[in-house]
GROMACS .gro file of C-alpha atoms in nm:
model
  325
    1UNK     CA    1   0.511   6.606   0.966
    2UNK     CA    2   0.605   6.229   0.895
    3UNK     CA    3   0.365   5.998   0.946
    4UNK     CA    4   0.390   5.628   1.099
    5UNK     CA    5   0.268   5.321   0.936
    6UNK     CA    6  -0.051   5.204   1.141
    7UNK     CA    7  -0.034   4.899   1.314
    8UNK     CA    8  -0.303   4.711   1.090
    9UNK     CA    9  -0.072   4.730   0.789
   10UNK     CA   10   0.224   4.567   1.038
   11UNK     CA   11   0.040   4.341   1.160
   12UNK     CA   12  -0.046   4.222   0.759
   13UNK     CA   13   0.292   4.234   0.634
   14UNK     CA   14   0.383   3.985   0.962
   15UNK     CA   15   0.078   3.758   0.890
   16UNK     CA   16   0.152   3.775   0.550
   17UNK     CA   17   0.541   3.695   0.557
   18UNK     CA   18   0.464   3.418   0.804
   19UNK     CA   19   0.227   3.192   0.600
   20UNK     CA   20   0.515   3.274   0.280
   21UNK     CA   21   0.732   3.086   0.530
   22UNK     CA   22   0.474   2.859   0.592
   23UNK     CA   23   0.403   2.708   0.270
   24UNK     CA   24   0.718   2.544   0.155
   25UNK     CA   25   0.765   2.382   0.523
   26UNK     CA   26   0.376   2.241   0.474
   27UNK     CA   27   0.508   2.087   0.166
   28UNK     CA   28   0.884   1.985   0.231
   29UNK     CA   29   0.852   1.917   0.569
   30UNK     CA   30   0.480   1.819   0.720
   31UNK     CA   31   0.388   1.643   0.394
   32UNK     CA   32   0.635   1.360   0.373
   33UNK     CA   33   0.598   1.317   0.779
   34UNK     CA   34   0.243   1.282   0.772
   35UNK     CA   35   0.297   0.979   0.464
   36UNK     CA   36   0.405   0.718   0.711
   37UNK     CA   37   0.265   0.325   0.730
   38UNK     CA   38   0.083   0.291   1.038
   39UNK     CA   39   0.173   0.063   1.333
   40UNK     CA   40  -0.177  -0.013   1.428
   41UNK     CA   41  -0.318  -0.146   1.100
   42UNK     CA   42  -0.621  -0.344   1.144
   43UNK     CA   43  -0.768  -0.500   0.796
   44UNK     CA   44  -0.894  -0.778   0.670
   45UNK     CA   45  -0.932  -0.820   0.269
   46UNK     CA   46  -1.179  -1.100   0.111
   47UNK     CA   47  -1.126  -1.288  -0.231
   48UNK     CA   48  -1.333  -1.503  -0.475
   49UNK     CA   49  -1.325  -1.693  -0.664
   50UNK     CA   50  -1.393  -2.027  -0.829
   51UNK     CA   51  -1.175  -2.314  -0.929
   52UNK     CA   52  -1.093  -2.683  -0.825
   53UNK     CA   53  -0.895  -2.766  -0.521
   54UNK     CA   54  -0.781  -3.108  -0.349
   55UNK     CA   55  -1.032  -3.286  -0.130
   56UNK     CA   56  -0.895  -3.488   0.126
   57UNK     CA   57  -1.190  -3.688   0.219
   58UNK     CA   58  -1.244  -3.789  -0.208
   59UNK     CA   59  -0.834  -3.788  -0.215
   60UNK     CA   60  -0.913  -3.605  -0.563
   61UNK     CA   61  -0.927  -3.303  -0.752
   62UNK     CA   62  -1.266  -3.149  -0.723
   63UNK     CA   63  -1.341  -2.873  -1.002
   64UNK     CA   64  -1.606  -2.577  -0.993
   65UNK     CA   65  -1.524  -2.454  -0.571
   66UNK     CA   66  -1.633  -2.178  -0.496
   67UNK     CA   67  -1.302  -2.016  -0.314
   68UNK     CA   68  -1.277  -1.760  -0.045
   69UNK     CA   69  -0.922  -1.611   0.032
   70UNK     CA   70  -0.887  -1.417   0.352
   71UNK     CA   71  -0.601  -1.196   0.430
   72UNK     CA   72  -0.595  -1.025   0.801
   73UNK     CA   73  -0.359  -0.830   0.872
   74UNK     CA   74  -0.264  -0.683   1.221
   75UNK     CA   75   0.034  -0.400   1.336
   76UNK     CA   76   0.198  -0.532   1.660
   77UNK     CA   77   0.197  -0.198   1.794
   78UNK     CA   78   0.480  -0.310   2.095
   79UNK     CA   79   0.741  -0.469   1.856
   80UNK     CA   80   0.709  -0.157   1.659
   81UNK     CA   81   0.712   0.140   1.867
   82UNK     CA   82   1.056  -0.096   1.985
   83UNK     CA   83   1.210  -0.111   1.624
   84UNK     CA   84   1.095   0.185   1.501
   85UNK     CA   85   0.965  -0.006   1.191
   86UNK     CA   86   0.609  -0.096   1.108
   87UNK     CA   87   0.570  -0.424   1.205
   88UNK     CA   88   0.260  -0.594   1.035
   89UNK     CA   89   0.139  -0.997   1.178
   90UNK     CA   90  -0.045  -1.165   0.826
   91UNK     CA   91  -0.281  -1.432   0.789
   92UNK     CA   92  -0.400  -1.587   0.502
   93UNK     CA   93  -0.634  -1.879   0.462
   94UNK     CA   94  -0.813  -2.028   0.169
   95UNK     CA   95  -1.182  -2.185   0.213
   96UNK     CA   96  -1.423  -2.360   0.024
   97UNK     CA   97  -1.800  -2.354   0.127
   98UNK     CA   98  -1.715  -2.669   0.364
   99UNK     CA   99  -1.454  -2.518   0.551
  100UNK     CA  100  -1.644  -2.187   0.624
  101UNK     CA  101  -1.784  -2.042   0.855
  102UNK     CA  102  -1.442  -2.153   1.076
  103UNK     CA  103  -1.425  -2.075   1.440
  104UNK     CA  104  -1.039  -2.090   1.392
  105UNK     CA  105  -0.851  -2.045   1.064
  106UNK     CA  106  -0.657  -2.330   1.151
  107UNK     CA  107  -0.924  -2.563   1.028
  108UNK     CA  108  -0.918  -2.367   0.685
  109UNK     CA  109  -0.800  -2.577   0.391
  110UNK     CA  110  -0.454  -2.351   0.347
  111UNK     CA  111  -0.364  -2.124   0.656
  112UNK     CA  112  -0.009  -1.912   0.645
  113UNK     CA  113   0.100  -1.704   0.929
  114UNK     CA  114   0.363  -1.468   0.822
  115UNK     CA  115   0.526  -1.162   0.899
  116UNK     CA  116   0.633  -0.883   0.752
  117UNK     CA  117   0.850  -0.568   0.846
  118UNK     CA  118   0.854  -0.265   0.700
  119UNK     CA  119   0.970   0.096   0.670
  120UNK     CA  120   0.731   0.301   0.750
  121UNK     CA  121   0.824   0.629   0.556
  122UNK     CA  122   0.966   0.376   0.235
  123UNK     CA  123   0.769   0.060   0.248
  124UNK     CA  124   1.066  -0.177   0.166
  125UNK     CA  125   1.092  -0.451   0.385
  126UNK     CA  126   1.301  -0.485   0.726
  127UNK     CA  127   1.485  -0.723   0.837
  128UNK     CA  128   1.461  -0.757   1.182
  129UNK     CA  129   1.187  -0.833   1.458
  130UNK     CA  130   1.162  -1.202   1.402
  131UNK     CA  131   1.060  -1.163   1.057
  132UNK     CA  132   0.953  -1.464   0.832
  133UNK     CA  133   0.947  -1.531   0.580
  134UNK     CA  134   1.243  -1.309   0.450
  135UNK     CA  135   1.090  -1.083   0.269
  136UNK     CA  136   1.235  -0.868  -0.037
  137UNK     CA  137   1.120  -0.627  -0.364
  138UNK     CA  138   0.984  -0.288  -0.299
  139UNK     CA  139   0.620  -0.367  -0.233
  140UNK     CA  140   0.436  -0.643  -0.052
  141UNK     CA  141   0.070  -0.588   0.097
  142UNK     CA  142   0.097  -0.183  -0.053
  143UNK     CA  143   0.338  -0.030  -0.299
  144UNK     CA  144   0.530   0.300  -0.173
  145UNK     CA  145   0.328   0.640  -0.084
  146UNK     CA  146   0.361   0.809  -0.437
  147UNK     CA  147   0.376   0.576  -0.672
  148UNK     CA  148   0.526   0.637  -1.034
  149UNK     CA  149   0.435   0.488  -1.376
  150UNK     CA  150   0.718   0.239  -1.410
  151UNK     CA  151   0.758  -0.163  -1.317
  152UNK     CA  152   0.748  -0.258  -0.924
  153UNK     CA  153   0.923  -0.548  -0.747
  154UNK     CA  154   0.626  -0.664  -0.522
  155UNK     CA  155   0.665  -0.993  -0.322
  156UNK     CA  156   0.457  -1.300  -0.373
  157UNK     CA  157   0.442  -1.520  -0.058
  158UNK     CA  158   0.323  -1.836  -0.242
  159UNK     CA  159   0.598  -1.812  -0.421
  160UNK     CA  160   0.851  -1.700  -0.159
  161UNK     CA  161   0.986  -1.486  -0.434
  162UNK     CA  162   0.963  -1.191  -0.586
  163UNK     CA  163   0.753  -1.083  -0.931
  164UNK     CA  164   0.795  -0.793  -1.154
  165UNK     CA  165   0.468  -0.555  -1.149
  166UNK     CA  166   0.431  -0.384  -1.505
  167UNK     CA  167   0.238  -0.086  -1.485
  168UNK     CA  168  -0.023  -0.084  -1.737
  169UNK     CA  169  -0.202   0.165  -1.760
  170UNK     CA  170  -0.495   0.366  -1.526
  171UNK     CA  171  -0.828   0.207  -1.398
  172UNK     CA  172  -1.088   0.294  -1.179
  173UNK     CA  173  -1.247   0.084  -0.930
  174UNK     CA  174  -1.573   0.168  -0.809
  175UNK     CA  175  -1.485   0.529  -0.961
  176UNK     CA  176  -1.197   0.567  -0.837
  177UNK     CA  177  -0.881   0.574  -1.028
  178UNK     CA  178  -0.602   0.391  -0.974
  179UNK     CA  179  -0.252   0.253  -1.105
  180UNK     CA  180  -0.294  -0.079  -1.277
  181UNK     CA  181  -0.015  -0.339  -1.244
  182UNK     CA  182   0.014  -0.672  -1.405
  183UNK     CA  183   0.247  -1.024  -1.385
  184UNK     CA  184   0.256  -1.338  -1.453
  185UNK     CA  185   0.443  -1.669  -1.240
  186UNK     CA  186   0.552  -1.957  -1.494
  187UNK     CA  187   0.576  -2.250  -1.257
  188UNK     CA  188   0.851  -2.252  -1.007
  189UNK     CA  189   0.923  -2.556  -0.757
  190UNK     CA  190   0.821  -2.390  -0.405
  191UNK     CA  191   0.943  -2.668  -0.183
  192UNK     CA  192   0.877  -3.074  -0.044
  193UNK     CA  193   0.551  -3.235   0.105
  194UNK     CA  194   0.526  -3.579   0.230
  195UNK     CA  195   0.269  -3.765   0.063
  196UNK     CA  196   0.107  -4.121  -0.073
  197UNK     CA  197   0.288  -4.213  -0.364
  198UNK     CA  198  -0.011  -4.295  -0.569
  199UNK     CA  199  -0.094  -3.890  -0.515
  200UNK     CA  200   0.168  -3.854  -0.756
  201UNK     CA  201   0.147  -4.168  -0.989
  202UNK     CA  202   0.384  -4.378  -0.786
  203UNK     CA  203   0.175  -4.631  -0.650
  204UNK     CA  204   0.419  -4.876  -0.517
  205UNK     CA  205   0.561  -4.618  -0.254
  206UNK     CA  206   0.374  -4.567   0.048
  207UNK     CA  207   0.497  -4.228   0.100
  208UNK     CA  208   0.675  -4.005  -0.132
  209UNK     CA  209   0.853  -3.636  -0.083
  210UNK     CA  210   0.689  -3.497  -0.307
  211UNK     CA  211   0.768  -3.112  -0.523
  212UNK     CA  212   0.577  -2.842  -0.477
  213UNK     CA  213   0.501  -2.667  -0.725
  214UNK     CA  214   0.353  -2.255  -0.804
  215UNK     CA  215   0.231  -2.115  -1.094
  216UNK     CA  216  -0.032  -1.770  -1.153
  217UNK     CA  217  -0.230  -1.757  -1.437
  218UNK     CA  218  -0.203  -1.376  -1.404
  219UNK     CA  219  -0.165  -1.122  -1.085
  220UNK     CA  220  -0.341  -0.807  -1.108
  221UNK     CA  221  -0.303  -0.504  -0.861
  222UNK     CA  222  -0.512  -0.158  -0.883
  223UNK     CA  223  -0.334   0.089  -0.693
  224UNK     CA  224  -0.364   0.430  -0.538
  225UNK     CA  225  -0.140   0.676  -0.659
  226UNK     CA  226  -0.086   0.897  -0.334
  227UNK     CA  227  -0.108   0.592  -0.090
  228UNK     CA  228  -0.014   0.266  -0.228
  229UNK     CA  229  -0.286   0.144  -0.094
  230UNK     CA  230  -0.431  -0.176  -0.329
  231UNK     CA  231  -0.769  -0.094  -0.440
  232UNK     CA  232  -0.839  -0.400  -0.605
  233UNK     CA  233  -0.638  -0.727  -0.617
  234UNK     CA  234  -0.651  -1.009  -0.840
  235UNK     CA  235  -0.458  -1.333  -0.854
  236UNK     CA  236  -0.454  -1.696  -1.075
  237UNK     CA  237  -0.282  -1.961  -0.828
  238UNK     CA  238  -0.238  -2.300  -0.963
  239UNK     CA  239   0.006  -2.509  -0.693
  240UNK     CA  240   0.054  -2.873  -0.776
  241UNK     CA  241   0.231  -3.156  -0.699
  242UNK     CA  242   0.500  -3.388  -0.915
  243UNK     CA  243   0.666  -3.652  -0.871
  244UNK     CA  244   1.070  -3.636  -0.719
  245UNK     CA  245   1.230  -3.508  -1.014
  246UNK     CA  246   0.897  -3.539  -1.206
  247UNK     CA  247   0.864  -3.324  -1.515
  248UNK     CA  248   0.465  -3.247  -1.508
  249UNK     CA  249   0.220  -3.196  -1.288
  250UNK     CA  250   0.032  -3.520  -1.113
  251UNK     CA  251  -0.132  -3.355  -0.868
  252UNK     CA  252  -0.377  -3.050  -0.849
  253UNK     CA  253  -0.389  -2.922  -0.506
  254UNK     CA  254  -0.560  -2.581  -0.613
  255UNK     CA  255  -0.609  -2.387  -0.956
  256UNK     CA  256  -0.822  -2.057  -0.991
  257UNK     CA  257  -0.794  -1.867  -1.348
  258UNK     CA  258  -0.918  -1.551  -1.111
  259UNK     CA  259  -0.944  -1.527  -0.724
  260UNK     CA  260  -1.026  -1.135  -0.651
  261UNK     CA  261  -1.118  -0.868  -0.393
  262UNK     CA  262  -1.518  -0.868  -0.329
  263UNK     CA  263  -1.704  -0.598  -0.383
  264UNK     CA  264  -1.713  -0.469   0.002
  265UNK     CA  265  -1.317  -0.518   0.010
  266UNK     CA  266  -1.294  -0.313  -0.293
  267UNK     CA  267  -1.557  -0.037  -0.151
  268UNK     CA  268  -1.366  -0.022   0.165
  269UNK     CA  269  -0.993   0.017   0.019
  270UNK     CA  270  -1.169   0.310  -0.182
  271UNK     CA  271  -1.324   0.457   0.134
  272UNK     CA  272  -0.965   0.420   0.292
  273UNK     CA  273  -0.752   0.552  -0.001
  274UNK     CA  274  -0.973   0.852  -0.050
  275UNK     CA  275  -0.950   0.913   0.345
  276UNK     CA  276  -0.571   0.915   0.302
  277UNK     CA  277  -0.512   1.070   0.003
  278UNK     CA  278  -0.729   1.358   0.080
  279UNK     CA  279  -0.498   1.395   0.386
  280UNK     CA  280  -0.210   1.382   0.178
  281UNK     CA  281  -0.324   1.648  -0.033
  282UNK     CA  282  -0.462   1.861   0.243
  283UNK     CA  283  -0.113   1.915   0.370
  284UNK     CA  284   0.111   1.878   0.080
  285UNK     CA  285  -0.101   2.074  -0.190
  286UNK     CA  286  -0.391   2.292  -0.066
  287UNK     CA  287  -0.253   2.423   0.286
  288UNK     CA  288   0.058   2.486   0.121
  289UNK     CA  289  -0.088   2.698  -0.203
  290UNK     CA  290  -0.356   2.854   0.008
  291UNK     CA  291  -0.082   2.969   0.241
  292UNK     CA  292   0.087   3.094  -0.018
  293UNK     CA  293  -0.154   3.308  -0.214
  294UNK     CA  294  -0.273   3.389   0.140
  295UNK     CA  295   0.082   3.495   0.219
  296UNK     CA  296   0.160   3.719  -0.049
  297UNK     CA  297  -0.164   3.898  -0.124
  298UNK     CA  298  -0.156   4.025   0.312
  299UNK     CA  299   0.217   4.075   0.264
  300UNK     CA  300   0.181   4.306  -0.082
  301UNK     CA  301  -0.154   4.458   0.103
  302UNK     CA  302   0.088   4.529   0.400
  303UNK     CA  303   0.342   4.728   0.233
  304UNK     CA  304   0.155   4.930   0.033
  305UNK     CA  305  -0.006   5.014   0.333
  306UNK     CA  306   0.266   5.073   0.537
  307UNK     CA  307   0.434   5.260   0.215
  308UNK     CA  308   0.141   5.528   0.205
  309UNK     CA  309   0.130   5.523   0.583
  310UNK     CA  310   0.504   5.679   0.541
  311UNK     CA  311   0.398   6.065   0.429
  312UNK     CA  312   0.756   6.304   0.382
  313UNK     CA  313   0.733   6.716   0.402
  314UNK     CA  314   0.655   6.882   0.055
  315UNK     CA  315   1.000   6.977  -0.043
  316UNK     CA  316   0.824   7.332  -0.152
  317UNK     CA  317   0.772   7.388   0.225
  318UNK     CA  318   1.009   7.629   0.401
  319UNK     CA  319   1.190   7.504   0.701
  320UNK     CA  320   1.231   7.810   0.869
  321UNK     CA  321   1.096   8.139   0.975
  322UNK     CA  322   1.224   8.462   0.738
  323UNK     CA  323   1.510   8.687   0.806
  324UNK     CA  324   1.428   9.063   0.850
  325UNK     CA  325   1.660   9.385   0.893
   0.00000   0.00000   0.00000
């Protein structure tokens, strides 16, 4: 008699081929759509730092400030569930002791309100969506999901430019591990203000247009690897003021060897990127390998079942009755 396979070993050869199918589309197809930039980002990042910054009241350069840098930044969900872009609203204000606690960041001793729009899947910027400043490199506020050990083009708002990121390197922060990128801004003029002319050594000139001027003693970005997501931040602004057409610097508006994330910025970006990542992982490694293994050892399980299940005649058997006279 031949015998059937059972339906326990079909149904494991089924299971089994369907997580086999499963696997790759975890990893080439769930994966990259889960590593998308939010639209409703929410965040606020702290630096400081110390350094010596223009008092308007003294009309002077005061040295040793202690200096608090506060970047918020928000998604405007509406403008981009319209674009289909991320669309992230930035501000960034820079304090001293007198100017804080400030019921509005207007009264804060630097205050930029920017934009910036991104793609969500790539990172690079957007142009579109009342965006401003225009905005360019490969990396502003984050680098790219899946970052690689080479140079990034990240964009520095101070200096309305962008700055070459040399990767340097691992490092962890707060034990975590994380790219480490590093750059430098020589001095670049940044644009006009209208000011006394004594600010800037010409004292028989009521008011002078005076040249902006940028510098960073040294930028310094700690990234995650699976995210993008800056883990720690560090940055050396020195902005000044000269003369029209002035070769050096005559006055010192700010100048910080190292402004920095806090500790609870730092401890929060690490709460955030492990969050992520672990996502990340979850659907591009482990669910996919665990399918896998899964996959084959119930598909091989089925069909030796199903193979045994599958019993011919002995071949020694006769087939029919005998033939008498």
């Amino acid at each position: 008699m031949r015998r059937t396979a059972s339906p326990f070993s079909l149904i494991m050869l089924g299971l089994g081929t369907f997580l086999l199918v499963l696997a790759p589309m975890l990893a080439w197809y769930v994966e990259p759509r889960a590593a998308v930039n939010p639209i409703d980002i929410d965040t606020t990042a702290v630096y400081k730092g110390t350094g010596s910054v223009f008092d308007l009241e003294k009309v002077a350069t005061v040295p040793d400030k202690t200096i608090t840098v506060t970047q918020r930044v928000r998604g405007n969900v509406a403008e981009s569930e319209k674009s289909g872009n991320a669309v992230w609203d930035v501000i960034t204000t820079v304090d001293t002791d007198e100017s804080l606690p400030a019921a509005d960041p207007h009264d804060a001793l630097d205050y930029q309100p920017h934009r910036w729009v991104l793609d969500r899947e790539t990172t690079r910027p957007v142009h579109c969506c009342e965006e401003k400043p225009y905005i360019e490199g490969e990396a502003y506020l984050k680098f790219p999901f899946d970052v690689q050990k080479r140079d990034y083009r990240w964009w520095d708002n101070t200096l309305g430019g962008v700055v070459t990121m040399r990767y340097q390197g691992e490092k962890k922060i707060q034990g975590y591990t994380g790219y480490r990128f590093t750059a430098s801004v020589p001095a670049a003029k940044t644009g006009t203000r209208l000011v006394p002319g004594r600010l800037v050594n010409l004292p028989d000139r009521p008011q002078v247009l005076a040249e902006e001027w940028y510098a960073n003693h040294g930028i310094e970005l700690v990234v995650d690897q699976a995210t993008g997501r800056v883990l720690y931040a560090q940055t050396g602004p020195r902005r000044t003021l000269r003369a029209p057409g002035g070769t050096k610097d005559e006055a010192v508006l700010l100048d910080s060897r190292k402004i920095a994330f806090t500790t609870a910025t730092q401890k929060e970006a690490v709460e955030r990127a492990e969050e992520d990542s672990g996502r990340l992982r979850l659907v591009g490694q482990t669910l996919p390998i665990g399918a896998a293994v899964t996959g084959f050892v119930l598909a091989l399980a089925g069909i030796v079942l199903v193979v045994r299940g599958r019993r011919h005649p002995d071949s020694s058997e006769s087939s029919g009755s005998a033939v008498t006279m």
